[in-house]
Amino acid sequence: MGRRWRDGRGELVVRGGGGEPSVRVPLEIAASYRARTKGLLGRDSVDGAILLSPANSVHTFRMRMPIDVAYLDRGLRVIAVRTMRPGRLGMPRLRARHVLEAEAGAMGGWGVREGAQVEVVVTRRQADGAGAS
């Protein structure tokens, strides 16, 4: 069930529970070492979310804004969600394989919480040959 993506764009789909509709969020995918290292550093805002993969921890040194961080397991289930202020070092999550980052407060509105199931939908161009789901 291992997922591999390439740097690019897509959509994050947050599955609604108990009859709630799914939420679709613009997503930037950072799969290369260079893109993961840069992440949200130096940005004043983000449109939607960014997926760092593979990753199991993050830091907010040199960030300009507080962020929400969601740790995802191999099956894209949310293990934990934390809000981090700039200048912090997040603890690694042993079961985490991917990390989502967004502006602070955004994930709660999308329904991203511990136990939630998410899906990554990539553009067709990226999906061809990328091994994406």
PDB file of C-alpha atoms in Angstrom:
ATOM      1  CA  MET A   1       0.000   0.000   0.000  1.00  0.00           C
ATOM      2  CA  GLY A   2       3.050   2.234  -0.316  1.00  0.00           C
ATOM      3  CA  ARG A   3       2.399   5.467  -2.140  1.00  0.00           C
ATOM      4  CA  ARG A   4       4.927   7.431  -4.143  1.00  0.00           C
ATOM      5  CA  TRP A   5       4.254  10.789  -5.652  1.00  0.00           C
ATOM      6  CA  ARG A   6       6.199  13.333  -7.649  1.00  0.00           C
ATOM      7  CA  ASP A   7       6.387  17.048  -6.889  1.00  0.00           C
ATOM      8  CA  GLY A   8       3.288  18.725  -8.226  1.00  0.00           C
ATOM      9  CA  ARG A   9      -0.305  19.596  -7.504  1.00  0.00           C
ATOM     10  CA  GLY A  10      -3.460  17.742  -6.719  1.00  0.00           C
ATOM     11  CA  GLU A  11      -6.371  17.695  -4.323  1.00  0.00           C
ATOM     12  CA  LEU A  12      -6.704  16.545  -0.749  1.00  0.00           C
ATOM     13  CA  VAL A  13     -10.036  14.816  -0.180  1.00  0.00           C
ATOM     14  CA  VAL A  14     -11.145  14.600   3.449  1.00  0.00           C
ATOM     15  CA  ARG A  15     -13.795  11.907   3.827  1.00  0.00           C
ATOM     16  CA  GLY A  16     -16.817  13.071   5.778  1.00  0.00           C
ATOM     17  CA  GLY A  17     -18.060  10.738   8.475  1.00  0.00           C
ATOM     18  CA  GLY A  18     -21.653  10.034   9.454  1.00  0.00           C
ATOM     19  CA  GLY A  19     -23.155  11.253   6.196  1.00  0.00           C
ATOM     20  CA  GLU A  20     -21.109  14.464   6.053  1.00  0.00           C
ATOM     21  CA  PRO A  21     -19.945  15.414   2.541  1.00  0.00           C
ATOM     22  CA  SER A  22     -16.294  15.084   1.570  1.00  0.00           C
ATOM     23  CA  VAL A  23     -14.166  18.231   1.548  1.00  0.00           C
ATOM     24  CA  ARG A  24     -11.779  18.896  -1.370  1.00  0.00           C
ATOM     25  CA  VAL A  25      -8.754  21.118  -0.767  1.00  0.00           C
ATOM     26  CA  PRO A  26      -6.049  22.317  -3.215  1.00  0.00           C
ATOM     27  CA  LEU A  27      -2.861  20.384  -2.513  1.00  0.00           C
ATOM     28  CA  GLU A  28       0.807  20.911  -3.293  1.00  0.00           C
ATOM     29  CA  ILE A  29       2.845  17.698  -3.259  1.00  0.00           C
ATOM     30  CA  ALA A  30       6.468  17.844  -2.083  1.00  0.00           C
ATOM     31  CA  ALA A  31       8.019  14.431  -2.714  1.00  0.00           C
ATOM     32  CA  SER A  32      11.590  15.278  -3.695  1.00  0.00           C
ATOM     33  CA  TYR A  33      14.210  15.963  -1.039  1.00  0.00           C
ATOM     34  CA  ARG A  34      14.535  19.562  -2.204  1.00  0.00           C
ATOM     35  CA  ALA A  35      10.782  20.263  -2.151  1.00  0.00           C
ATOM     36  CA  ARG A  36      10.326  18.602   1.263  1.00  0.00           C
ATOM     37  CA  THR A  37      13.226  20.589   2.711  1.00  0.00           C
ATOM     38  CA  LYS A  38      11.729  23.867   1.512  1.00  0.00           C
ATOM     39  CA  GLY A  39       8.118  23.077   2.450  1.00  0.00           C
ATOM     40  CA  LEU A  40       6.398  26.278   3.611  1.00  0.00           C
ATOM     41  CA  LEU A  41       9.605  28.096   4.563  1.00  0.00           C
ATOM     42  CA  GLY A  42       9.588  31.752   3.584  1.00  0.00           C
ATOM     43  CA  ARG A  43       5.890  31.854   2.675  1.00  0.00           C
ATOM     44  CA  ASP A  44       3.316  34.224   4.126  1.00  0.00           C
ATOM     45  CA  SER A  45       0.390  31.955   3.256  1.00  0.00           C
ATOM     46  CA  VAL A  46      -0.557  28.716   1.530  1.00  0.00           C
ATOM     47  CA  ASP A  47      -3.488  27.987  -0.775  1.00  0.00           C
ATOM     48  CA  GLY A  48      -4.865  24.778   0.683  1.00  0.00           C
ATOM     49  CA  ALA A  49      -2.275  22.342   2.021  1.00  0.00           C
ATOM     50  CA  ILE A  50       1.117  20.848   1.265  1.00  0.00           C
ATOM     51  CA  LEU A  51       1.900  17.127   1.525  1.00  0.00           C
ATOM     52  CA  LEU A  52       5.444  16.131   2.501  1.00  0.00           C
ATOM     53  CA  SER A  53       6.142  12.542   1.529  1.00  0.00           C
ATOM     54  CA  PRO A  54       7.883  10.637   2.868  1.00  0.00           C
ATOM     55  CA  ALA A  55       8.104  12.420   6.217  1.00  0.00           C
ATOM     56  CA  ASN A  56       7.383  11.718   9.878  1.00  0.00           C
ATOM     57  CA  SER A  57       8.298  15.048  11.491  1.00  0.00           C
ATOM     58  CA  VAL A  58       8.606  18.759  10.689  1.00  0.00           C
ATOM     59  CA  HIS A  59      10.019  21.960  12.114  1.00  0.00           C
ATOM     60  CA  THR A  60       8.892  25.567  11.849  1.00  0.00           C
ATOM     61  CA  PHE A  61      12.256  27.320  12.029  1.00  0.00           C
ATOM     62  CA  ARG A  62      12.330  30.348   9.659  1.00  0.00           C
ATOM     63  CA  MET A  63       8.557  30.120   9.136  1.00  0.00           C
ATOM     64  CA  ARG A  64       6.508  33.301   9.099  1.00  0.00           C
ATOM     65  CA  MET A  65       3.200  31.863  10.291  1.00  0.00           C
ATOM     66  CA  PRO A  66       1.802  29.227  12.643  1.00  0.00           C
ATOM     67  CA  ILE A  67       0.719  26.031  10.864  1.00  0.00           C
ATOM     68  CA  ASP A  68      -1.458  22.987  11.391  1.00  0.00           C
ATOM     69  CA  VAL A  69       0.440  19.720  10.981  1.00  0.00           C
ATOM     70  CA  ALA A  70      -1.278  16.368  10.390  1.00  0.00           C
ATOM     71  CA  TYR A  71       0.712  13.148  10.568  1.00  0.00           C
ATOM     72  CA  LEU A  72      -0.575  10.393   8.244  1.00  0.00           C
ATOM     73  CA  ASP A  73       0.091   6.653   8.298  1.00  0.00           C
ATOM     74  CA  ARG A  74       0.648   4.437   5.230  1.00  0.00           C
ATOM     75  CA  GLY A  75      -3.089   4.205   4.602  1.00  0.00           C
ATOM     76  CA  LEU A  76      -3.504   8.012   4.764  1.00  0.00           C
ATOM     77  CA  ARG A  77      -5.316   7.882   8.099  1.00  0.00           C
ATOM     78  CA  VAL A  78      -4.603  10.826  10.403  1.00  0.00           C
ATOM     79  CA  ILE A  79      -2.493   9.785  13.403  1.00  0.00           C
ATOM     80  CA  ALA A  80      -2.304  13.219  15.060  1.00  0.00           C
ATOM     81  CA  VAL A  81      -2.905  16.913  14.346  1.00  0.00           C
ATOM     82  CA  ARG A  82      -0.911  19.688  15.989  1.00  0.00           C
ATOM     83  CA  THR A  83      -0.705  23.466  15.627  1.00  0.00           C
ATOM     84  CA  MET A  84       2.880  24.713  15.640  1.00  0.00           C
ATOM     85  CA  ARG A  85       4.117  28.268  16.098  1.00  0.00           C
ATOM     86  CA  PRO A  86       7.222  29.450  14.218  1.00  0.00           C
ATOM     87  CA  GLY A  87      10.536  28.319  15.692  1.00  0.00           C
ATOM     88  CA  ARG A  88       9.393  24.897  16.931  1.00  0.00           C
ATOM     89  CA  LEU A  89      10.628  21.339  16.373  1.00  0.00           C
ATOM     90  CA  GLY A  90       7.925  18.693  16.028  1.00  0.00           C
ATOM     91  CA  MET A  91       8.410  15.276  17.566  1.00  0.00           C
ATOM     92  CA  PRO A  92       8.752  12.426  15.046  1.00  0.00           C
ATOM     93  CA  ARG A  93       5.764  10.085  14.862  1.00  0.00           C
ATOM     94  CA  LEU A  94       6.933   6.515  14.454  1.00  0.00           C
ATOM     95  CA  ARG A  95       3.909   5.327  12.426  1.00  0.00           C
ATOM     96  CA  ALA A  96       3.776   8.471  10.261  1.00  0.00           C
ATOM     97  CA  ARG A  97       4.766   8.154   6.598  1.00  0.00           C
ATOM     98  CA  HIS A  98       3.419  11.492   5.313  1.00  0.00           C
ATOM     99  CA  VAL A  99       2.861  14.960   6.791  1.00  0.00           C
ATOM    100  CA  LEU A 100       0.263  17.558   5.778  1.00  0.00           C
ATOM    101  CA  GLU A 101       0.848  21.248   6.503  1.00  0.00           C
ATOM    102  CA  ALA A 102      -1.657  24.098   6.247  1.00  0.00           C
ATOM    103  CA  GLU A 103      -2.293  27.493   7.795  1.00  0.00           C
ATOM    104  CA  ALA A 104      -3.195  27.291  11.477  1.00  0.00           C
ATOM    105  CA  GLY A 105      -6.892  26.587  11.991  1.00  0.00           C
ATOM    106  CA  ALA A 106      -7.557  25.317   8.464  1.00  0.00           C
ATOM    107  CA  MET A 107      -7.543  21.600   9.196  1.00  0.00           C
ATOM    108  CA  GLY A 108     -10.254  21.823  11.825  1.00  0.00           C
ATOM    109  CA  GLY A 109     -12.560  23.411   9.257  1.00  0.00           C
ATOM    110  CA  TRP A 110     -11.810  20.635   6.770  1.00  0.00           C
ATOM    111  CA  GLY A 111     -12.505  17.860   9.283  1.00  0.00           C
ATOM    112  CA  VAL A 112      -8.874  16.717   9.477  1.00  0.00           C
ATOM    113  CA  ARG A 113      -8.644  15.195  12.957  1.00  0.00           C
ATOM    114  CA  GLU A 114      -7.185  12.089  14.543  1.00  0.00           C
ATOM    115  CA  GLY A 115      -8.699   8.990  12.926  1.00  0.00           C
ATOM    116  CA  ALA A 116      -9.951  10.812   9.803  1.00  0.00           C
ATOM    117  CA  GLN A 117      -9.308   9.217   6.417  1.00  0.00           C
ATOM    118  CA  VAL A 118      -7.914  11.372   3.612  1.00  0.00           C
ATOM    119  CA  GLU A 119      -7.191  10.747  -0.049  1.00  0.00           C
ATOM    120  CA  VAL A 120      -4.692  12.380  -2.399  1.00  0.00           C
ATOM    121  CA  VAL A 121      -5.908  12.926  -5.954  1.00  0.00           C
ATOM    122  CA  VAL A 122      -3.131  13.915  -8.342  1.00  0.00           C
ATOM    123  CA  THR A 123      -3.396  15.526 -11.748  1.00  0.00           C
ATOM    124  CA  ARG A 124      -3.540  13.063 -14.629  1.00  0.00           C
ATOM    125  CA  ARG A 125      -0.166  14.176 -15.956  1.00  0.00           C
ATOM    126  CA  GLN A 126       1.485  13.382 -12.638  1.00  0.00           C
ATOM    127  CA  ALA A 127      -0.389  10.115 -12.098  1.00  0.00           C
ATOM    128  CA  ASP A 128       0.974   8.612 -15.321  1.00  0.00           C
ATOM    129  CA  GLY A 129       4.045   6.670 -14.256  1.00  0.00           C
ATOM    130  CA  ALA A 130       4.195   8.105 -10.755  1.00  0.00           C
ATOM    131  CA  GLY A 131       2.701   5.167  -8.884  1.00  0.00           C
ATOM    132  CA  ALA A 132       0.154   7.476  -7.267  1.00  0.00           C
ATOM    133  CA  SER A 133      -3.212   6.455  -6.022  1.00  0.00           C
TER     134      SER A 133
END
